[in-house]
Amino acid sequence: MKKSRAAMRSCCRKQASSKEGRKKHAPSSSQAKPSAPDGLAGRLEEVVLQASVSPYHLFRDTAEVTVFRESLLSWYNREKRDLPWRRQKVRWTWTGGRMLKWPTLQDLASASLEEVNQLWAGLGYYSRGRRLQEGARKVVEELGGHMPCTADTLQRLLPGVGRYTAGAIASIAFGQITGVVDGNVVRVLCRVRAIGADPSSTLVSQQLWSLAQQLVDPARPGDFNQAAMELGATVCTPQHPLCSQCPVQSLCRARQRVEREQLLASQSLPGSPDMEECAPNTGQCQLCAPPTEPWDLTLGVANFPKKVSRRPPREECSATCVLEQLGAHGGARILLVQRPNSGLLAGLWEFPSVAVEPSGQCQRKALLQELQSWAGPVPATRLRHLGQVVHTFSHIKLTYQVFGLALEGQTPVTITPPGARWLTREEFRTAAVSTAMKKVFRVYEGQQPGTCKGSKRSQVSISSRRKKPSPGQQLLDNFFRPLICTDPPSLNSVAQ
């Protein structure tokens, strides 16, 4: 970049300050207030939001906000973990450490999608790697090599950058006073303010972002946001929170609720302890848990946040075949075909596959037709069913019926249509293939000629076998290993 980091930080702060000043909601030094929605519809929405929320769930004075900020940042100064993105802020905040192979945005922009997919393979959410490269190219080719430096411009200009990522980059890398909400922050805020309603609902999500913006420290916004995430990752954990080590426990309404319920359950006092509760004047508070969900004494503060019931992934079935030329020039070769450039696993390579009905009818016929479209005539009698692999993506539970077909004693296939390639087994292990395809290949490797379809070996759960880390995961492991080994046995070493 042509400008120095200090100059860019100063420039971005001036831009953000000017913009906030025009909208007349610039945060004061003591309390950063949430941005007001634009237009009448936004103002009405905010009025409705505030009217349906009890003050019990809010921070009602600057003294509470100040104590929260100071306590959290003081704890963070002592206990923060030594993580790479805290040293190289812009690149690490955006890429999350996945793109270690390319030290600059220019390097990532000039890489091929195949190289990106190859490194990303096995890490999940494959579209993120593609979007990172698209964003890097946009910065280099359209924005003159300059990263957008406000949450608004980051989210608007860079593909795949949502509200959380934009806020994290803007606050950590450029010092913009903007809050962030991720899963860890949701947990912290829901417990600190005893928010028991569904955090994924629009109303609760809006309130959480409003709280995050109210709390963020104007002098150290990036550190504050990292501290809130760090607190959720190491202390305010989902199942076994370390409340005694929490720097903001005195402000935690979930903790207060635990103490009140324990006193009531023990019946050690004649009356209810003098502790504040949510008591809206009329109707049910929109941030409280529904009356149908009673308090669980065994969970304690883990009663918050509400466990969101997720829709089960839809089930699909696919027949896939490992087609191998045993007599190919230079050694045995395996056929891989490339997936479309959009949709699930876009651009990755896989064994020839076809969607089929779970009943198993016509699977062989459909798969043979798919194989012939890529490799020409194949001996149908050699197609063997080897077992099945079940792999769950974020929204799909996909069952692969695994077949194998070895071409031996035939003229090797030399003409390959576009979108197909023949690789050696070693080349396959480093190719841009999904974890599911690696599972499929392990089934193929584990079968010896003559193994019957119903053999015990074919029924072994693939997930129970030891898996070799992907190249991208190995790179991450090697990078983090010195940090893990040298950390002292303190709160810093608690697993995220």
PDB file of N, CA and C in Angstrom, residues 315-407:
ATOM      1  N   GLU A 315     -31.974 -34.828   3.360  1.00  0.00           N
ATOM      2  CA  GLU A 315     -31.204 -36.022   3.024  1.00  0.00           C
ATOM      3  C   GLU A 315     -31.202 -36.247   1.517  1.00  0.00           C
ATOM      4  N   GLU A 316     -30.022 -36.495   0.988  1.00  0.00           N
ATOM      5  CA  GLU A 316     -29.856 -36.784  -0.423  1.00  0.00           C
ATOM      6  C   GLU A 316     -28.961 -38.007  -0.585  1.00  0.00           C
ATOM      7  N   CYS A 317     -29.005 -38.590  -1.774  1.00  0.00           N
ATOM      8  CA  CYS A 317     -28.210 -39.785  -2.042  1.00  0.00           C
ATOM      9  C   CYS A 317     -27.505 -39.634  -3.384  1.00  0.00           C
ATOM     10  N   SER A 318     -26.278 -40.112  -3.450  1.00  0.00           N
ATOM     11  CA  SER A 318     -25.492 -40.016  -4.673  1.00  0.00           C
ATOM     12  C   SER A 318     -24.730 -41.321  -4.882  1.00  0.00           C
ATOM     13  N   ALA A 319     -24.639 -41.749  -6.137  1.00  0.00           N
ATOM     14  CA  ALA A 319     -23.795 -42.888  -6.486  1.00  0.00           C
ATOM     15  C   ALA A 319     -22.508 -42.330  -7.080  1.00  0.00           C
ATOM     16  N   THR A 320     -21.382 -42.756  -6.568  1.00  0.00           N
ATOM     17  CA  THR A 320     -20.100 -42.233  -7.029  1.00  0.00           C
ATOM     18  C   THR A 320     -19.140 -43.385  -7.263  1.00  0.00           C
ATOM     19  N   CYS A 321     -18.272 -43.221  -8.236  1.00  0.00           N
ATOM     20  CA  CYS A 321     -17.393 -44.326  -8.615  1.00  0.00           C
ATOM     21  C   CYS A 321     -15.941 -43.875  -8.714  1.00  0.00           C
ATOM     22  N   VAL A 322     -15.066 -44.664  -8.107  1.00  0.00           N
ATOM     23  CA  VAL A 322     -13.632 -44.478  -8.278  1.00  0.00           C
ATOM     24  C   VAL A 322     -13.240 -45.308  -9.495  1.00  0.00           C
ATOM     25  N   LEU A 323     -12.970 -44.630 -10.603  1.00  0.00           N
ATOM     26  CA  LEU A 323     -12.591 -45.288 -11.854  1.00  0.00           C
ATOM     27  C   LEU A 323     -11.077 -45.163 -12.011  1.00  0.00           C
ATOM     28  N   GLU A 324     -10.398 -46.300 -12.052  1.00  0.00           N
ATOM     29  CA  GLU A 324      -8.930 -46.297 -12.056  1.00  0.00           C
ATOM     30  C   GLU A 324      -8.399 -47.069 -13.251  1.00  0.00           C
ATOM     31  N   GLN A 325      -7.459 -46.451 -13.989  1.00  0.00           N
ATOM     32  CA  GLN A 325      -6.734 -47.120 -15.065  1.00  0.00           C
ATOM     33  C   GLN A 325      -5.463 -47.726 -14.486  1.00  0.00           C
ATOM     34  N   LEU A 326      -5.433 -49.034 -14.392  1.00  0.00           N
ATOM     35  CA  LEU A 326      -4.270 -49.679 -13.780  1.00  0.00           C
ATOM     36  C   LEU A 326      -3.081 -49.719 -14.720  1.00  0.00           C
ATOM     37  N   GLY A 327      -3.327 -49.724 -16.027  1.00  0.00           N
ATOM     38  CA  GLY A 327      -2.226 -49.843 -16.982  1.00  0.00           C
ATOM     39  C   GLY A 327      -1.890 -48.548 -17.673  1.00  0.00           C
ATOM     40  N   ALA A 328      -2.234 -47.436 -17.066  1.00  0.00           N
ATOM     41  CA  ALA A 328      -1.963 -46.134 -17.694  1.00  0.00           C
ATOM     42  C   ALA A 328      -0.471 -45.862 -17.749  1.00  0.00           C
ATOM     43  N   HIS A 329      -0.091 -45.057 -18.726  1.00  0.00           N
ATOM     44  CA  HIS A 329       1.316 -44.688 -18.864  1.00  0.00           C
ATOM     45  C   HIS A 329       1.778 -43.891 -17.650  1.00  0.00           C
ATOM     46  N   GLY A 330       2.871 -44.338 -17.031  1.00  0.00           N
ATOM     47  CA  GLY A 330       3.382 -43.648 -15.855  1.00  0.00           C
ATOM     48  C   GLY A 330       2.771 -44.119 -14.563  1.00  0.00           C
ATOM     49  N   GLY A 331       1.960 -45.171 -14.625  1.00  0.00           N
ATOM     50  CA  GLY A 331       1.356 -45.679 -13.394  1.00  0.00           C
ATOM     51  C   GLY A 331      -0.159 -45.527 -13.385  1.00  0.00           C
ATOM     52  N   ALA A 332      -0.790 -46.137 -12.406  1.00  0.00           N
ATOM     53  CA  ALA A 332      -2.250 -46.121 -12.305  1.00  0.00           C
ATOM     54  C   ALA A 332      -2.760 -44.689 -12.152  1.00  0.00           C
ATOM     55  N   ARG A 333      -3.919 -44.424 -12.782  1.00  0.00           N
ATOM     56  CA  ARG A 333      -4.516 -43.089 -12.742  1.00  0.00           C
ATOM     57  C   ARG A 333      -5.984 -43.187 -12.350  1.00  0.00           C
ATOM     58  N   ILE A 334      -6.451 -42.150 -11.649  1.00  0.00           N
ATOM     59  CA  ILE A 334      -7.825 -42.093 -11.166  1.00  0.00           C
ATOM     60  C   ILE A 334      -8.524 -40.927 -11.843  1.00  0.00           C
ATOM     61  N   LEU A 335      -9.775 -41.147 -12.243  1.00  0.00           N
ATOM     62  CA  LEU A 335     -10.528 -40.105 -12.936  1.00  0.00           C
ATOM     63  C   LEU A 335     -11.219 -39.172 -11.943  1.00  0.00           C
ATOM     64  N   LEU A 336     -10.994 -37.870 -12.116  1.00  0.00           N
ATOM     65  CA  LEU A 336     -11.698 -36.844 -11.354  1.00  0.00           C
ATOM     66  C   LEU A 336     -12.380 -35.888 -12.329  1.00  0.00           C
ATOM     67  N   VAL A 337     -13.547 -35.402 -11.946  1.00  0.00           N
ATOM     68  CA  VAL A 337     -14.269 -34.424 -12.758  1.00  0.00           C
ATOM     69  C   VAL A 337     -14.563 -33.204 -11.892  1.00  0.00           C
ATOM     70  N   GLN A 338     -14.674 -32.060 -12.537  1.00  0.00           N
ATOM     71  CA  GLN A 338     -14.850 -30.814 -11.783  1.00  0.00           C
ATOM     72  C   GLN A 338     -16.321 -30.474 -11.621  1.00  0.00           C
ATOM     73  N   ARG A 339     -16.684 -30.029 -10.407  1.00  0.00           N
ATOM     74  CA  ARG A 339     -18.062 -29.627 -10.136  1.00  0.00           C
ATOM     75  C   ARG A 339     -18.337 -28.264 -10.772  1.00  0.00           C
ATOM     76  N   PRO A 340     -19.608 -27.917 -10.941  1.00  0.00           N
ATOM     77  CA  PRO A 340     -19.948 -26.604 -11.511  1.00  0.00           C
ATOM     78  C   PRO A 340     -19.371 -25.459 -10.678  1.00  0.00           C
ATOM     79  N   ASN A 341     -19.309 -24.289 -11.274  1.00  0.00           N
ATOM     80  CA  ASN A 341     -18.719 -23.123 -10.607  1.00  0.00           C
ATOM     81  C   ASN A 341     -19.640 -22.459  -9.607  1.00  0.00           C
ATOM     82  N   SER A 342     -20.837 -22.996  -9.415  1.00  0.00           N
ATOM     83  CA  SER A 342     -21.749 -22.459  -8.413  1.00  0.00           C
ATOM     84  C   SER A 342     -22.418 -23.626  -7.708  1.00  0.00           C
ATOM     85  N   GLY A 343     -22.975 -23.329  -6.528  1.00  0.00           N
ATOM     86  CA  GLY A 343     -23.645 -24.365  -5.771  1.00  0.00           C
ATOM     87  C   GLY A 343     -22.721 -25.064  -4.794  1.00  0.00           C
ATOM     88  N   LEU A 344     -23.145 -26.207  -4.298  1.00  0.00           N
ATOM     89  CA  LEU A 344     -22.386 -26.966  -3.307  1.00  0.00           C
ATOM     90  C   LEU A 344     -21.031 -27.378  -3.854  1.00  0.00           C
ATOM     91  N   LEU A 345     -19.977 -27.132  -3.070  1.00  0.00           N
ATOM     92  CA  LEU A 345     -18.603 -27.535  -3.410  1.00  0.00           C
ATOM     93  C   LEU A 345     -18.187 -27.001  -4.785  1.00  0.00           C
ATOM     94  N   ALA A 346     -18.571 -25.781  -5.086  1.00  0.00           N
ATOM     95  CA  ALA A 346     -18.326 -25.201  -6.409  1.00  0.00           C
ATOM     96  C   ALA A 346     -16.851 -25.233  -6.775  1.00  0.00           C
ATOM     97  N   GLY A 347     -16.558 -25.738  -7.972  1.00  0.00           N
ATOM     98  CA  GLY A 347     -15.208 -25.721  -8.510  1.00  0.00           C
ATOM     99  C   GLY A 347     -14.291 -26.808  -8.000  1.00  0.00           C
ATOM    100  N   LEU A 348     -14.718 -27.582  -7.021  1.00  0.00           N
ATOM    101  CA  LEU A 348     -13.866 -28.657  -6.508  1.00  0.00           C
ATOM    102  C   LEU A 348     -13.944 -29.873  -7.428  1.00  0.00           C
ATOM    103  N   TRP A 349     -12.995 -30.802  -7.220  1.00  0.00           N
ATOM    104  CA  TRP A 349     -12.933 -32.012  -8.037  1.00  0.00           C
ATOM    105  C   TRP A 349     -13.510 -33.183  -7.258  1.00  0.00           C
ATOM    106  N   GLU A 350     -14.116 -34.125  -7.997  1.00  0.00           N
ATOM    107  CA  GLU A 350     -14.736 -35.271  -7.354  1.00  0.00           C
ATOM    108  C   GLU A 350     -14.694 -36.475  -8.297  1.00  0.00           C
ATOM    109  N   PHE A 351     -15.003 -37.646  -7.741  1.00  0.00           N
ATOM    110  CA  PHE A 351     -15.174 -38.813  -8.585  1.00  0.00           C
ATOM    111  C   PHE A 351     -16.493 -38.681  -9.340  1.00  0.00           C
ATOM    112  N   PRO A 352     -16.589 -39.260 -10.540  1.00  0.00           N
ATOM    113  CA  PRO A 352     -17.860 -39.182 -11.271  1.00  0.00           C
ATOM    114  C   PRO A 352     -19.023 -39.625 -10.391  1.00  0.00           C
ATOM    115  N   SER A 353     -20.018 -38.785 -10.295  1.00  0.00           N
ATOM    116  CA  SER A 353     -21.140 -39.032  -9.388  1.00  0.00           C
ATOM    117  C   SER A 353     -22.446 -38.670 -10.066  1.00  0.00           C
ATOM    118  N   VAL A 354     -23.519 -39.255  -9.572  1.00  0.00           N
ATOM    119  CA  VAL A 354     -24.842 -38.950 -10.091  1.00  0.00           C
ATOM    120  C   VAL A 354     -25.839 -39.057  -8.953  1.00  0.00           C
ATOM    121  N   ALA A 355     -26.789 -38.116  -8.894  1.00  0.00           N
ATOM    122  CA  ALA A 355     -27.818 -38.150  -7.871  1.00  0.00           C
ATOM    123  C   ALA A 355     -28.763 -39.313  -8.139  1.00  0.00           C
ATOM    124  N   VAL A 356     -29.077 -40.057  -7.079  1.00  0.00           N
ATOM    125  CA  VAL A 356     -29.927 -41.242  -7.221  1.00  0.00           C
ATOM    126  C   VAL A 356     -30.941 -41.284  -6.097  1.00  0.00           C
ATOM    127  N   GLU A 357     -31.905 -42.182  -6.234  1.00  0.00           N
ATOM    128  CA  GLU A 357     -32.889 -42.409  -5.190  1.00  0.00           C
ATOM    129  C   GLU A 357     -32.303 -43.339  -4.133  1.00  0.00           C
ATOM    130  N   PRO A 358     -32.625 -43.128  -2.851  1.00  0.00           N
ATOM    131  CA  PRO A 358     -32.092 -43.992  -1.791  1.00  0.00           C
ATOM    132  C   PRO A 358     -32.473 -45.462  -1.952  1.00  0.00           C
ATOM    133  N   SER A 359     -33.539 -45.728  -2.695  1.00  0.00           N
ATOM    134  CA  SER A 359     -33.996 -47.105  -2.845  1.00  0.00           C
ATOM    135  C   SER A 359     -32.973 -47.996  -3.531  1.00  0.00           C
ATOM    136  N   GLY A 360     -32.076 -47.404  -4.305  1.00  0.00           N
ATOM    137  CA  GLY A 360     -31.045 -48.184  -4.967  1.00  0.00           C
ATOM    138  C   GLY A 360     -31.410 -48.596  -6.376  1.00  0.00           C
ATOM    139  N   GLN A 361     -32.637 -48.375  -6.784  1.00  0.00           N
ATOM    140  CA  GLN A 361     -33.044 -48.745  -8.124  1.00  0.00           C
ATOM    141  C   GLN A 361     -32.363 -47.856  -9.155  1.00  0.00           C
ATOM    142  N   CYS A 362     -31.854 -48.495 -10.198  1.00  0.00           N
ATOM    143  CA  CYS A 362     -31.235 -47.800 -11.344  1.00  0.00           C
ATOM    144  C   CYS A 362     -29.930 -47.098 -10.994  1.00  0.00           C
ATOM    145  N   GLN A 363     -29.373 -47.335  -9.806  1.00  0.00           N
ATOM    146  CA  GLN A 363     -28.125 -46.661  -9.454  1.00  0.00           C
ATOM    147  C   GLN A 363     -26.997 -47.060 -10.412  1.00  0.00           C
ATOM    148  N   ARG A 364     -26.856 -48.364 -10.649  1.00  0.00           N
ATOM    149  CA  ARG A 364     -25.762 -48.838 -11.499  1.00  0.00           C
ATOM    150  C   ARG A 364     -25.899 -48.305 -12.922  1.00  0.00           C
ATOM    151  N   LYS A 365     -27.117 -48.340 -13.454  1.00  0.00           N
ATOM    152  CA  LYS A 365     -27.327 -47.886 -14.824  1.00  0.00           C
ATOM    153  C   LYS A 365     -26.995 -46.404 -14.961  1.00  0.00           C
ATOM    154  N   ALA A 366     -27.487 -45.591 -14.021  1.00  0.00           N
ATOM    155  CA  ALA A 366     -27.234 -44.147 -14.082  1.00  0.00           C
ATOM    156  C   ALA A 366     -25.747 -43.851 -13.937  1.00  0.00           C
ATOM    157  N   LEU A 367     -25.067 -44.585 -13.053  1.00  0.00           N
ATOM    158  CA  LEU A 367     -23.639 -44.346 -12.830  1.00  0.00           C
ATOM    159  C   LEU A 367     -22.819 -44.765 -14.037  1.00  0.00           C
ATOM    160  N   LEU A 368     -23.172 -45.885 -14.673  1.00  0.00           N
ATOM    161  CA  LEU A 368     -22.456 -46.322 -15.878  1.00  0.00           C
ATOM    162  C   LEU A 368     -22.585 -45.297 -16.996  1.00  0.00           C
ATOM    163  N   GLN A 369     -23.755 -44.714 -17.143  1.00  0.00           N
ATOM    164  CA  GLN A 369     -23.939 -43.677 -18.161  1.00  0.00           C
ATOM    165  C   GLN A 369     -23.060 -42.466 -17.873  1.00  0.00           C
ATOM    166  N   GLU A 370     -22.951 -42.100 -16.592  1.00  0.00           N
ATOM    167  CA  GLU A 370     -22.102 -40.969 -16.213  1.00  0.00           C
ATOM    168  C   GLU A 370     -20.637 -41.273 -16.498  1.00  0.00           C
ATOM    169  N   LEU A 371     -20.199 -42.489 -16.173  1.00  0.00           N
ATOM    170  CA  LEU A 371     -18.811 -42.879 -16.426  1.00  0.00           C
ATOM    171  C   LEU A 371     -18.492 -42.853 -17.915  1.00  0.00           C
ATOM    172  N   GLN A 372     -19.404 -43.355 -18.736  1.00  0.00           N
ATOM    173  CA  GLN A 372     -19.172 -43.412 -20.183  1.00  0.00           C
ATOM    174  C   GLN A 372     -19.116 -42.022 -20.794  1.00  0.00           C
ATOM    175  N   SER A 373     -19.823 -41.063 -20.195  1.00  0.00           N
ATOM    176  CA  SER A 373     -19.785 -39.697 -20.730  1.00  0.00           C
ATOM    177  C   SER A 373     -18.417 -39.057 -20.527  1.00  0.00           C
ATOM    178  N   TRP A 374     -17.649 -39.571 -19.560  1.00  0.00           N
ATOM    179  CA  TRP A 374     -16.324 -39.011 -19.278  1.00  0.00           C
ATOM    180  C   TRP A 374     -15.190 -39.860 -19.838  1.00  0.00           C
ATOM    181  N   ALA A 375     -15.361 -41.182 -19.837  1.00  0.00           N
ATOM    182  CA  ALA A 375     -14.236 -42.060 -20.186  1.00  0.00           C
ATOM    183  C   ALA A 375     -14.528 -42.994 -21.354  1.00  0.00           C
ATOM    184  N   GLY A 376     -15.686 -42.877 -21.982  1.00  0.00           N
ATOM    185  CA  GLY A 376     -16.030 -43.776 -23.070  1.00  0.00           C
ATOM    186  C   GLY A 376     -16.515 -45.114 -22.536  1.00  0.00           C
ATOM    187  N   PRO A 377     -16.589 -46.128 -23.395  1.00  0.00           N
ATOM    188  CA  PRO A 377     -17.117 -47.441 -22.984  1.00  0.00           C
ATOM    189  C   PRO A 377     -16.306 -48.041 -21.833  1.00  0.00           C
ATOM    190  N   VAL A 378     -17.014 -48.550 -20.836  1.00  0.00           N
ATOM    191  CA  VAL A 378     -16.374 -49.203 -19.690  1.00  0.00           C
ATOM    192  C   VAL A 378     -17.046 -50.550 -19.472  1.00  0.00           C
ATOM    193  N   PRO A 379     -16.299 -51.538 -18.949  1.00  0.00           N
ATOM    194  CA  PRO A 379     -16.880 -52.866 -18.724  1.00  0.00           C
ATOM    195  C   PRO A 379     -17.861 -52.858 -17.556  1.00  0.00           C
ATOM    196  N   ALA A 380     -19.140 -52.931 -17.871  1.00  0.00           N
ATOM    197  CA  ALA A 380     -20.158 -52.825 -16.828  1.00  0.00           C
ATOM    198  C   ALA A 380     -20.059 -53.931 -15.796  1.00  0.00           C
ATOM    199  N   THR A 381     -19.585 -55.093 -16.193  1.00  0.00           N
ATOM    200  CA  THR A 381     -19.539 -56.227 -15.267  1.00  0.00           C
ATOM    201  C   THR A 381     -18.511 -56.034 -14.156  1.00  0.00           C
ATOM    202  N   ARG A 382     -17.581 -55.105 -14.338  1.00  0.00           N
ATOM    203  CA  ARG A 382     -16.546 -54.885 -13.326  1.00  0.00           C
ATOM    204  C   ARG A 382     -16.943 -53.827 -12.284  1.00  0.00           C
ATOM    205  N   LEU A 383     -18.073 -53.211 -12.486  1.00  0.00           N
ATOM    206  CA  LEU A 383     -18.517 -52.180 -11.535  1.00  0.00           C
ATOM    207  C   LEU A 383     -18.964 -52.852 -10.243  1.00  0.00           C
ATOM    208  N   ARG A 384     -18.271 -52.557  -9.144  1.00  0.00           N
ATOM    209  CA  ARG A 384     -18.546 -53.208  -7.857  1.00  0.00           C
ATOM    210  C   ARG A 384     -18.995 -52.175  -6.823  1.00  0.00           C
ATOM    211  N   HIS A 385     -20.005 -52.565  -6.050  1.00  0.00           N
ATOM    212  CA  HIS A 385     -20.431 -51.722  -4.933  1.00  0.00           C
ATOM    213  C   HIS A 385     -19.548 -52.035  -3.739  1.00  0.00           C
ATOM    214  N   LEU A 386     -18.963 -50.979  -3.112  1.00  0.00           N
ATOM    215  CA  LEU A 386     -17.977 -51.179  -2.050  1.00  0.00           C
ATOM    216  C   LEU A 386     -18.476 -50.794  -0.663  1.00  0.00           C
ATOM    217  N   GLY A 387     -19.520 -50.050  -0.570  1.00  0.00           N
ATOM    218  CA  GLY A 387     -20.002 -49.588   0.732  1.00  0.00           C
ATOM    219  C   GLY A 387     -20.642 -48.219   0.594  1.00  0.00           C
ATOM    220  N   GLN A 388     -20.755 -47.523   1.677  1.00  0.00           N
ATOM    221  CA  GLN A 388     -21.345 -46.186   1.621  1.00  0.00           C
ATOM    222  C   GLN A 388     -20.647 -45.250   2.601  1.00  0.00           C
ATOM    223  N   VAL A 389     -20.734 -43.973   2.290  1.00  0.00           N
ATOM    224  CA  VAL A 389     -20.175 -42.908   3.129  1.00  0.00           C
ATOM    225  C   VAL A 389     -21.287 -41.894   3.386  1.00  0.00           C
ATOM    226  N   VAL A 390     -21.457 -41.514   4.634  1.00  0.00           N
ATOM    227  CA  VAL A 390     -22.427 -40.483   4.990  1.00  0.00           C
ATOM    228  C   VAL A 390     -21.657 -39.242   5.412  1.00  0.00           C
ATOM    229  N   HIS A 391     -21.910 -38.145   4.733  1.00  0.00           N
ATOM    230  CA  HIS A 391     -21.225 -36.883   5.047  1.00  0.00           C
ATOM    231  C   HIS A 391     -22.262 -35.783   5.172  1.00  0.00           C
ATOM    232  N   THR A 392     -22.207 -35.027   6.263  1.00  0.00           N
ATOM    233  CA  THR A 392     -23.178 -33.955   6.499  1.00  0.00           C
ATOM    234  C   THR A 392     -22.534 -32.604   6.248  1.00  0.00           C
ATOM    235  N   PHE A 393     -23.115 -31.878   5.326  1.00  0.00           N
ATOM    236  CA  PHE A 393     -22.735 -30.493   5.096  1.00  0.00           C
ATOM    237  C   PHE A 393     -23.619 -29.626   5.994  1.00  0.00           C
ATOM    238  N   SER A 394     -23.541 -28.318   5.855  1.00  0.00           N
ATOM    239  CA  SER A 394     -24.292 -27.449   6.758  1.00  0.00           C
ATOM    240  C   SER A 394     -25.794 -27.660   6.644  1.00  0.00           C
ATOM    241  N   HIS A 395     -26.288 -27.999   5.461  1.00  0.00           N
ATOM    242  CA  HIS A 395     -27.731 -28.106   5.251  1.00  0.00           C
ATOM    243  C   HIS A 395     -28.129 -29.378   4.514  1.00  0.00           C
ATOM    244  N   ILE A 396     -27.174 -30.254   4.227  1.00  0.00           N
ATOM    245  CA  ILE A 396     -27.462 -31.477   3.477  1.00  0.00           C
ATOM    246  C   ILE A 396     -26.770 -32.663   4.139  1.00  0.00           C
ATOM    247  N   LYS A 397     -27.508 -33.736   4.348  1.00  0.00           N
ATOM    248  CA  LYS A 397     -26.932 -35.006   4.769  1.00  0.00           C
ATOM    249  C   LYS A 397     -26.880 -35.894   3.528  1.00  0.00           C
ATOM    250  N   LEU A 398     -25.670 -36.089   3.021  1.00  0.00           N
ATOM    251  CA  LEU A 398     -25.496 -36.757   1.734  1.00  0.00           C
ATOM    252  C   LEU A 398     -24.912 -38.143   1.941  1.00  0.00           C
ATOM    253  N   THR A 399     -25.620 -39.143   1.442  1.00  0.00           N
ATOM    254  CA  THR A 399     -25.141 -40.524   1.496  1.00  0.00           C
ATOM    255  C   THR A 399     -24.563 -40.891   0.134  1.00  0.00           C
ATOM    256  N   TYR A 400     -23.280 -41.226   0.115  1.00  0.00           N
ATOM    257  CA  TYR A 400     -22.622 -41.648  -1.112  1.00  0.00           C
ATOM    258  C   TYR A 400     -22.600 -43.172  -1.170  1.00  0.00           C
ATOM    259  N   GLN A 401     -23.210 -43.745  -2.185  1.00  0.00           N
ATOM    260  CA  GLN A 401     -23.048 -45.163  -2.468  1.00  0.00           C
ATOM    261  C   GLN A 401     -21.766 -45.301  -3.287  1.00  0.00           C
ATOM    262  N   VAL A 402     -20.787 -45.974  -2.710  1.00  0.00           N
ATOM    263  CA  VAL A 402     -19.442 -45.996  -3.280  1.00  0.00           C
ATOM    264  C   VAL A 402     -19.267 -47.224  -4.165  1.00  0.00           C
ATOM    265  N   PHE A 403     -18.861 -46.977  -5.410  1.00  0.00           N
ATOM    266  CA  PHE A 403     -18.559 -48.042  -6.365  1.00  0.00           C
ATOM    267  C   PHE A 403     -17.102 -47.938  -6.784  1.00  0.00           C
ATOM    268  N   GLY A 404     -16.577 -49.034  -7.292  1.00  0.00           N
ATOM    269  CA  GLY A 404     -15.226 -49.048  -7.829  1.00  0.00           C
ATOM    270  C   GLY A 404     -15.197 -49.787  -9.147  1.00  0.00           C
ATOM    271  N   LEU A 405     -14.348 -49.307 -10.059  1.00  0.00           N
ATOM    272  CA  LEU A 405     -14.200 -49.966 -11.349  1.00  0.00           C
ATOM    273  C   LEU A 405     -12.754 -49.811 -11.787  1.00  0.00           C
ATOM    274  N   ALA A 406     -12.064 -50.947 -11.938  1.00  0.00           N
ATOM    275  CA  ALA A 406     -10.659 -50.927 -12.351  1.00  0.00           C
ATOM    276  C   ALA A 406     -10.560 -51.322 -13.811  1.00  0.00           C
ATOM    277  N   LEU A 407      -9.938 -50.458 -14.607  1.00  0.00           N
ATOM    278  CA  LEU A 407      -9.711 -50.742 -16.023  1.00  0.00           C
ATOM    279  C   LEU A 407      -8.339 -51.374 -16.172  1.00  0.00           C
TER     280      LEU A 407
END
